[in-house]
Amino acid sequence: MQIAPILAALRKHRLATVLIALEIALACAVLCNACFIIASRLSAMHVESGIDEPALATVQLTGYDPSQSVDVDARALAALRAVPGVQSVTLLNSIPFGARRGTAGITTDAERQHFGGVIEFYVGAPGSLDALGSRIVAGRGPRPEDFQPFTGFMPNEANVQITQALADHLWPGVDPLGKEFWMLKSHYRVVGVLKTLVRPDPPGWTPQERLWSVFVPAQPGPYLTGSYLLRADPKEMPRVMRDALAAVARALPEVVIDRDASQTLTDLRHETFRNDRIMAGLMLGVIAALLLVTALGIVGLASFWVAQRRKQIGVRRALGATRGDILRYFQTENFLIVSLGIALGMLLAYALNVALMQVYELPRLPLAYLPVGALALWVLGQLSVLAPALRAAAVPPVVATRSV
Amino acid sequence: MLMYYLGLARRSLRRSPVLTGLMVLAISLGIGASMTMITVLHVMTDDPLPGRSAQLYTPHLDPLPLDYKRHEGSPDPADDLTWPDAMALLKAHRAVRQAAMSGGSLLLRPARADLHPIYVSGRYATAEFFPMFGVPFERGGGWSAADDATGSPVLVLADALARKLFGTSDAVGQTVRLGEHDFRVIGVTADWAPKPLFYADQTGTQYSDADLFFLPLSVAMDQKFPVSGNQSAWGKGRSPSLTSANMSWLQFWAQLDTPAQVAAYRQYLVDYSAQQKALGRFQRPPRNAKLYGLMGWLAHENLVPGDVDLQLWLALGFLFVCMLNIVALLLAKFLRRGGEISVRRALGARRRDIFVQFGIESALIGVAGGVLGLGIAQLGLWSIRQRPDDYARLAQMDLSMLLGTVVLAVLASVLAGLLPAWRACRVQPALQLKGG
């Protein structure tokens, strides 16, 4: 294939060529970054929670004085346990994908010099860790004597289980069992490691931070009350949840059921990532619209050029060029224009990513996205030019003998 | 002449219906996406109190110690006032009207047996809140400064809550139990909820929130009612109480009718800060004291979330790509008509005439694109309204946005047609005529 004549022809249509190449460059830049945004939102949505989500639900009560907690909890637990299908009911302050009541910064020394990060404290009553279904990969689970009564935000002293992700962050490469950390003056000792346990609000944290959780065993009381974790057969969950809410409303008419927060964990998870789903969908729409418009531009311009060059095509055919030659001419022309656009687009994609990083705290665009974007645009270009190029190839040689 | 050009344009566009359709589709997609996001931004930055906002100001002091460091992402404590400062500003009474306020969420136990207890959010305020903001009343009215002073247990209900609690019967004079205290209802507001809820603390969801009750700030303090919103404390010592001079949590608004009053109030704030500095309470320069107008304050708070910003830029970028597309297509289309241009030029048409002719052709594409774009924008806004965000329900086009859509479409297409039209009118007639 002779590239020189194509370049000569393109030079005659410099402006239109540059404009289409520019359009492809912009499409390439947006495509790469939009795909990246979609991928990062999708990865957030698929975060592994480490718990038996389909078998879990929560009921949240408020609107009573903490001094009444013993009475309220006793009646609520009795009512919930009486619901057919409920396997277990326990108290847990924070709920994965739900209520967030234990977010705090920790230090790895008592003098508060070495900041360990902001983590989530799941303060739970006996049975709650088992109910969650979080797997212990090292050390031990909580023993009965670990569950102590407490006052204030959370227990001052406890043997705790931390997630593998948090252990790797606090003490990389070291056995975390027996290590200690502090939250202000409260002191905790690691006795077990959980495979994973997601924090209640994974969006808004980095992929590593999403799994920085600790389980603190404690006895129910004024500061661990009204937040119940239910376990039931996943198949029966919708009915169990309906019955549970009705039972609590009957047993405790004077308290407020927080109905927005009292849901199955599957529903809570769905709601947690609603914004990410919308953003990903929107980006998909942007990509589709952008590719569509770019394709329209290529089709339009190529059709015009084909119509404009009918006579020249006829001359070439009359001089012995085959249909394939004509077809390949337009395909090569398109390939050159798109390649020019892609070369420019790579730089633009990088620049756009740098701008997004500064304004919206996006991570750096992995280089792997660039060749994928380029390939997508090459394919798009060839597909769009196919129809006009076939029309060009169909021009009969006899056109050469006619005047325009 | 215009009719002739319109006729020419119509004929030319009809001659290549596919290309015309592609251009109209491209511009309408770009316009539809852009107008969707521009409309969202428009409703989010709209004046919450038209007619009154120009007279409303919020004073801000800087009571923070010199060495205070704000954590990344945490709210600025100087955005709110401390209790002593708010009370001093109230007592000085330098503005036409002024009120201190804060939000709160209280447990409400309905007297009716068929209603469950619920939490309702409302506002603790001082008496001039109602006349200053021009709150309309369905029945009764607000309370007086005397009620503030004595701490009377009086309550103003929003019409929605009054209807829920008392149905169609008159709520004024009834008793409502909030927290553990009985309140006498003295007024019911007509439907009133500024969007955004500009006077609320900046941590809330200001586009969907509305106050369901109003009660005197002094009562809330006496009863130790919980306060919602940000409470920023600084300095050393035991955990501060709401009346502490080292904790900011109150919002304060003032009505100032003339520029002279505004200037005088600004000076008063600086003088007050200087006096506090002399007393050793403030450490920072008195000039840090600020007085924001309502719209200025909203700009300072920057309520538009990053996602909306990002989406607006995406939409505008998309429109730009669409315009590039149209430039290329028009260029090809216009230049192909070298023969026609040359004949018209040879028959006496000036360059300007050719330019106007092609300009009108571009504008016609814009009109068609604008109309189609309007439909696409309505579709886009409908999809925005399905979102869970607090501003979603506001996403509606008003008349100015409707007109704006068509204007933007015509503007974009004429702009896109400029370069092709200019190139077309520079065609050398002699060359083309010979060749043809």
mmCIF file of N, CA and C in Angstrom, chain A residues 15-16 19-20 22-23 26 30 37 41 62-64 249 253-256 259 274-275 278-279 282-283 286 289-290 292-294 296-297 299-301 304 307-308 356 360, chain B residues 16 19 22 25-26 29 107 109 116-119 306-307 309-311 313-314 317-318 320-322 324-325 327-329 331-333 335-336 386-389 419 423 436:
data_model
loop_
_atom_site.group_PDB
_atom_site.id
_atom_site.type_symbol
_atom_site.label_atom_id
_atom_site.label_comp_id
_atom_site.label_asym_id
_atom_site.label_seq_id
_atom_site.Cartn_x
_atom_site.Cartn_y
_atom_site.Cartn_z
ATOM 1 N N LEU A 15 -7.246 20.871 7.250
ATOM 2 C CA LEU A 15 -8.082 21.344 8.352
ATOM 3 C C LEU A 15 -9.051 20.260 8.831
ATOM 4 N N ALA A 16 -9.780 19.668 7.870
ATOM 5 C CA ALA A 16 -10.757 18.636 8.247
ATOM 6 C C ALA A 16 -10.050 17.454 8.902
ATOM 7 N N LEU A 19 -9.074 18.335 12.411
ATOM 8 C CA LEU A 19 -10.251 18.423 13.282
ATOM 9 C C LEU A 19 -10.710 17.032 13.719
ATOM 10 N N ILE A 20 -10.789 16.100 12.768
ATOM 11 C CA ILE A 20 -11.226 14.746 13.125
ATOM 12 C C ILE A 20 -10.191 14.079 14.041
ATOM 13 N N LEU A 22 -8.291 15.581 16.095
ATOM 14 C CA LEU A 22 -8.441 16.233 17.399
ATOM 15 C C LEU A 22 -9.612 15.617 18.158
ATOM 16 N N GLU A 23 -10.690 15.361 17.419
ATOM 17 C CA GLU A 23 -11.866 14.758 18.030
ATOM 18 C C GLU A 23 -11.519 13.379 18.582
ATOM 19 N N LEU A 26 -9.484 13.735 21.763
ATOM 20 C CA LEU A 26 -10.310 14.028 22.937
ATOM 21 C C LEU A 26 -11.061 12.778 23.383
ATOM 22 N N VAL A 30 -10.776 11.047 27.088
ATOM 23 C CA VAL A 30 -11.930 10.832 27.968
ATOM 24 C C VAL A 30 -12.177 9.342 28.164
ATOM 25 N N ILE A 37 -12.189 5.466 35.835
ATOM 26 C CA ILE A 37 -13.125 5.823 36.907
ATOM 27 C C ILE A 37 -14.119 4.679 37.122
ATOM 28 N N ARG A 41 -14.560 2.524 40.582
ATOM 29 C CA ARG A 41 -15.848 2.458 41.300
ATOM 30 C C ARG A 41 -16.333 1.015 41.400
ATOM 31 N N THR A 62 -33.908 3.699 68.544
ATOM 32 C CA THR A 62 -33.457 4.912 69.230
ATOM 33 C C THR A 62 -34.641 5.468 69.994
ATOM 34 N N GLY A 63 -34.419 6.641 70.593
ATOM 35 C CA GLY A 63 -35.530 7.340 71.213
ATOM 36 C C GLY A 63 -35.825 6.903 72.630
ATOM 37 N N TYR A 64 -34.815 6.361 73.336
ATOM 38 C CA TYR A 64 -35.010 6.071 74.753
ATOM 39 C C TYR A 64 -33.754 6.481 75.494
ATOM 40 N N ALA A 249 -42.073 -3.409 66.929
ATOM 41 C CA ALA A 249 -43.054 -2.333 67.049
ATOM 42 C C ALA A 249 -44.124 -2.699 68.074
ATOM 43 N N PRO A 253 -43.640 -0.206 71.897
ATOM 44 C CA PRO A 253 -44.342 0.867 71.186
ATOM 45 C C PRO A 253 -43.759 2.246 71.474
ATOM 46 N N GLU A 254 -43.013 2.399 72.588
ATOM 47 C CA GLU A 254 -42.566 3.746 72.969
ATOM 48 C C GLU A 254 -41.221 4.134 72.354
ATOM 49 N N VAL A 255 -40.503 3.194 71.733
ATOM 50 C CA VAL A 255 -39.203 3.575 71.160
ATOM 51 C C VAL A 255 -39.346 3.816 69.651
ATOM 52 N N VAL A 256 -38.323 4.462 69.081
ATOM 53 C CA VAL A 256 -38.337 4.786 67.662
ATOM 54 C C VAL A 256 -37.544 3.725 66.909
ATOM 55 N N ARG A 259 -36.231 3.086 60.651
ATOM 56 C CA ARG A 259 -36.580 2.168 59.569
ATOM 57 C C ARG A 259 -35.624 2.261 58.385
ATOM 58 N N ARG A 274 -24.867 2.979 45.921
ATOM 59 C CA ARG A 274 -25.768 3.539 44.930
ATOM 60 C C ARG A 274 -25.085 4.634 44.112
ATOM 61 N N ASN A 275 -24.392 5.529 44.809
ATOM 62 C CA ASN A 275 -23.737 6.626 44.096
ATOM 63 C C ASN A 275 -22.664 6.127 43.144
ATOM 64 N N ILE A 278 -24.287 4.777 40.098
ATOM 65 C CA ILE A 278 -24.773 5.837 39.222
ATOM 66 C C ILE A 278 -23.611 6.460 38.454
ATOM 67 N N MET A 279 -22.511 6.719 39.163
ATOM 68 C CA MET A 279 -21.352 7.340 38.516
ATOM 69 C C MET A 279 -20.811 6.416 37.420
ATOM 70 N N LEU A 282 -23.122 6.527 34.523
ATOM 71 C CA LEU A 282 -22.995 7.807 33.831
ATOM 72 C C LEU A 282 -21.768 7.817 32.933
ATOM 73 N N MET A 283 -20.669 7.284 33.476
ATOM 74 C CA MET A 283 -19.425 7.245 32.696
ATOM 75 C C MET A 283 -19.612 6.363 31.465
ATOM 76 N N VAL A 286 -21.376 8.367 29.005
ATOM 77 C CA VAL A 286 -20.478 9.345 28.388
ATOM 78 C C VAL A 286 -19.632 8.673 27.315
ATOM 79 N N ALA A 289 -21.819 7.829 24.261
ATOM 80 C CA ALA A 289 -22.174 9.023 23.491
ATOM 81 C C ALA A 289 -20.959 9.546 22.731
ATOM 82 N N LEU A 290 -19.822 9.537 23.400
ATOM 83 C CA LEU A 290 -18.612 10.070 22.790
ATOM 84 C C LEU A 290 -18.182 9.222 21.593
ATOM 85 N N LEU A 292 -20.107 7.294 19.851
ATOM 86 C CA LEU A 292 -21.128 7.453 18.827
ATOM 87 C C LEU A 292 -20.859 8.702 18.001
ATOM 88 N N VAL A 293 -20.629 9.820 18.702
ATOM 89 C CA VAL A 293 -20.414 11.083 17.991
ATOM 90 C C VAL A 293 -19.140 11.015 17.158
ATOM 91 N N THR A 294 -18.102 10.402 17.709
ATOM 92 C CA THR A 294 -16.855 10.270 16.952
ATOM 93 C C THR A 294 -17.085 9.433 15.694
ATOM 94 N N LEU A 296 -19.899 9.057 14.141
ATOM 95 C CA LEU A 296 -20.701 9.874 13.225
ATOM 96 C C LEU A 296 -19.804 10.793 12.420
ATOM 97 N N GLY A 297 -18.845 11.406 13.095
ATOM 98 C CA GLY A 297 -17.933 12.327 12.421
ATOM 99 C C GLY A 297 -17.132 11.615 11.352
ATOM 100 N N VAL A 299 -17.845 8.748 9.804
ATOM 101 C CA VAL A 299 -18.744 8.334 8.720
ATOM 102 C C VAL A 299 -19.052 9.524 7.827
ATOM 103 N N GLY A 300 -19.408 10.636 8.448
ATOM 104 C CA GLY A 300 -19.780 11.825 7.686
ATOM 105 C C GLY A 300 -18.659 12.289 6.775
ATOM 106 N N LEU A 301 -17.478 12.431 7.359
ATOM 107 C CA LEU A 301 -16.358 12.959 6.597
ATOM 108 C C LEU A 301 -15.944 11.989 5.483
ATOM 109 N N PHE A 304 -18.264 12.024 2.634
ATOM 110 C CA PHE A 304 -18.079 13.223 1.823
ATOM 111 C C PHE A 304 -16.888 13.102 0.908
ATOM 112 N N ALA A 307 -17.679 10.809 -1.970
ATOM 113 C CA ALA A 307 -18.513 11.454 -2.972
ATOM 114 C C ALA A 307 -17.683 12.438 -3.794
ATOM 115 N N GLN A 308 -16.806 13.166 -3.102
ATOM 116 C CA GLN A 308 -15.992 14.195 -3.740
ATOM 117 C C GLN A 308 -15.005 13.569 -4.737
ATOM 118 N N LEU A 356 -7.382 15.634 36.989
ATOM 119 C CA LEU A 356 -8.381 14.973 37.839
ATOM 120 C C LEU A 356 -7.777 14.601 39.188
ATOM 121 N N TYR A 360 -9.948 16.033 42.046
ATOM 122 C CA TYR A 360 -10.878 15.053 42.611
ATOM 123 C C TYR A 360 -10.197 13.892 43.312
ATOM 124 N N SER B 16 -28.582 16.608 1.446
ATOM 125 C CA SER B 16 -27.833 15.502 2.075
ATOM 126 C C SER B 16 -28.440 15.216 3.445
ATOM 127 N N LEU B 19 -26.211 13.431 6.258
ATOM 128 C CA LEU B 19 -25.210 14.292 6.884
ATOM 129 C C LEU B 19 -25.879 15.311 7.798
ATOM 130 N N LEU B 22 -26.922 13.644 10.928
ATOM 131 C CA LEU B 22 -25.778 13.371 11.805
ATOM 132 C C LEU B 22 -25.387 14.629 12.583
ATOM 133 N N LEU B 25 -28.010 15.470 15.176
ATOM 134 C CA LEU B 25 -27.929 14.509 16.279
ATOM 135 C C LEU B 25 -26.735 14.836 17.184
ATOM 136 N N ALA B 26 -25.581 15.137 16.548
ATOM 137 C CA ALA B 26 -24.384 15.441 17.327
ATOM 138 C C ALA B 26 -24.611 16.659 18.210
ATOM 139 N N LEU B 29 -27.076 15.943 21.106
ATOM 140 C CA LEU B 29 -26.499 15.147 22.202
ATOM 141 C C LEU B 29 -25.636 16.029 23.093
ATOM 142 N N LEU B 107 -37.016 14.034 69.941
ATOM 143 C CA LEU B 107 -37.980 12.938 69.935
ATOM 144 C C LEU B 107 -39.365 13.515 70.152
ATOM 145 N N ARG B 109 -43.318 12.587 70.774
ATOM 146 C CA ARG B 109 -44.279 11.528 71.091
ATOM 147 C C ARG B 109 -45.672 12.052 70.802
ATOM 148 N N HIS B 116 -46.585 6.542 65.632
ATOM 149 C CA HIS B 116 -45.408 6.089 66.370
ATOM 150 C C HIS B 116 -44.555 7.290 66.764
ATOM 151 N N PRO B 117 -43.766 7.120 67.852
ATOM 152 C CA PRO B 117 -42.836 8.212 68.170
ATOM 153 C C PRO B 117 -41.807 8.368 67.040
ATOM 154 N N ILE B 118 -41.423 9.612 66.743
ATOM 155 C CA ILE B 118 -40.448 9.854 65.666
ATOM 156 C C ILE B 118 -39.467 10.934 66.104
ATOM 157 N N TYR B 119 -38.352 10.988 65.419
ATOM 158 C CA TYR B 119 -37.441 12.107 65.578
ATOM 159 C C TYR B 119 -37.772 13.155 64.537
ATOM 160 N N GLY B 306 -18.384 17.653 44.393
ATOM 161 C CA GLY B 306 -17.373 17.431 43.366
ATOM 162 C C GLY B 306 -17.888 16.613 42.192
ATOM 163 N N ASP B 307 -18.760 15.647 42.481
ATOM 164 C CA ASP B 307 -19.288 14.800 41.415
ATOM 165 C C ASP B 307 -20.072 15.622 40.386
ATOM 166 N N ASP B 309 -19.652 18.841 39.742
ATOM 167 C CA ASP B 309 -18.642 19.614 39.011
ATOM 168 C C ASP B 309 -18.032 18.782 37.900
ATOM 169 N N LEU B 310 -17.626 17.572 38.280
ATOM 170 C CA LEU B 310 -16.964 16.663 37.338
ATOM 171 C C LEU B 310 -17.894 16.362 36.166
ATOM 172 N N GLN B 311 -19.166 16.124 36.499
ATOM 173 C CA GLN B 311 -20.127 15.785 35.450
ATOM 174 C C GLN B 311 -20.386 16.977 34.531
ATOM 175 N N TRP B 313 -18.211 19.341 33.776
ATOM 176 C CA TRP B 313 -17.046 19.459 32.887
ATOM 177 C C TRP B 313 -17.072 18.392 31.806
ATOM 178 N N LEU B 314 -17.481 17.186 32.210
ATOM 179 C CA LEU B 314 -17.611 16.103 31.228
ATOM 180 C C LEU B 314 -18.593 16.495 30.139
ATOM 181 N N GLY B 317 -17.201 19.177 27.925
ATOM 182 C CA GLY B 317 -16.170 18.585 27.079
ATOM 183 C C GLY B 317 -16.801 17.814 25.927
ATOM 184 N N PHE B 318 -17.876 17.129 26.253
ATOM 185 C CA PHE B 318 -18.607 16.362 25.249
ATOM 186 C C PHE B 318 -19.180 17.299 24.180
ATOM 187 N N PHE B 320 -17.988 20.121 23.341
ATOM 188 C CA PHE B 320 -16.852 20.594 22.549
ATOM 189 C C PHE B 320 -16.496 19.580 21.469
ATOM 190 N N VAL B 321 -16.478 18.301 21.838
ATOM 191 C CA VAL B 321 -16.190 17.251 20.859
ATOM 192 C C VAL B 321 -17.243 17.267 19.755
ATOM 193 N N CYS B 322 -18.508 17.422 20.155
ATOM 194 C CA CYS B 322 -19.592 17.481 19.173
ATOM 195 C C CYS B 322 -19.380 18.656 18.220
ATOM 196 N N LEU B 324 -16.511 20.119 17.424
ATOM 197 C CA LEU B 324 -15.381 19.785 16.535
ATOM 198 C C LEU B 324 -15.879 18.960 15.357
ATOM 199 N N ASN B 325 -16.706 17.992 15.706
ATOM 200 C CA ASN B 325 -17.305 17.102 14.732
ATOM 201 C C ASN B 325 -18.047 17.898 13.662
ATOM 202 N N VAL B 327 -17.741 21.082 12.964
ATOM 203 C CA VAL B 327 -16.821 21.919 12.186
ATOM 204 C C VAL B 327 -16.279 21.111 11.005
ATOM 205 N N ALA B 328 -15.818 19.886 11.289
ATOM 206 C CA ALA B 328 -15.240 19.063 10.221
ATOM 207 C C ALA B 328 -16.277 18.751 9.143
ATOM 208 N N LEU B 329 -17.484 18.395 9.569
ATOM 209 C CA LEU B 329 -18.521 18.035 8.604
ATOM 210 C C LEU B 329 -18.957 19.237 7.772
ATOM 211 N N LEU B 331 -17.218 21.880 7.169
ATOM 212 C CA LEU B 331 -16.095 22.251 6.317
ATOM 213 C C LEU B 331 -16.144 21.447 5.021
ATOM 214 N N ALA B 332 -16.305 20.139 5.187
ATOM 215 C CA ALA B 332 -16.371 19.277 4.014
ATOM 216 C C ALA B 332 -17.566 19.655 3.148
ATOM 217 N N LYS B 333 -18.689 19.899 3.792
ATOM 218 C CA LYS B 333 -19.927 20.200 3.066
ATOM 219 C C LYS B 333 -19.827 21.529 2.312
ATOM 220 N N LEU B 335 -17.131 23.318 1.479
ATOM 221 C CA LEU B 335 -16.081 23.410 0.472
ATOM 222 C C LEU B 335 -16.438 22.616 -0.781
ATOM 223 N N ARG B 336 -17.300 21.647 -0.604
ATOM 224 C CA ARG B 336 -17.689 20.858 -1.760
ATOM 225 C C ARG B 336 -18.550 21.686 -2.707
ATOM 226 N N GLN B 386 -33.991 10.578 39.485
ATOM 227 C CA GLN B 386 -34.060 9.226 40.053
ATOM 228 C C GLN B 386 -32.901 8.951 41.003
ATOM 229 N N ARG B 387 -31.939 9.883 41.078
ATOM 230 C CA ARG B 387 -30.771 9.641 41.923
ATOM 231 C C ARG B 387 -31.104 9.814 43.392
ATOM 232 N N PRO B 388 -30.280 9.246 44.267
ATOM 233 C CA PRO B 388 -30.550 9.391 45.694
ATOM 234 C C PRO B 388 -30.044 10.708 46.285
ATOM 235 N N ASP B 389 -29.315 11.522 45.525
ATOM 236 C CA ASP B 389 -28.719 12.733 46.108
ATOM 237 C C ASP B 389 -29.794 13.690 46.609
ATOM 238 N N LEU B 419 -15.690 28.931 11.019
ATOM 239 C CA LEU B 419 -14.477 28.598 10.275
ATOM 240 C C LEU B 419 -14.821 28.047 8.881
ATOM 241 N N ARG B 423 -13.862 29.864 5.370
ATOM 242 C CA ARG B 423 -13.096 29.191 4.320
ATOM 243 C C ARG B 423 -13.880 29.193 3.006
ATOM 244 N N GLY B 436 -15.009 23.531 -13.405
ATOM 245 C CA GLY B 436 -16.317 22.898 -13.567
ATOM 246 C C GLY B 436 -16.609 22.681 -15.039
#
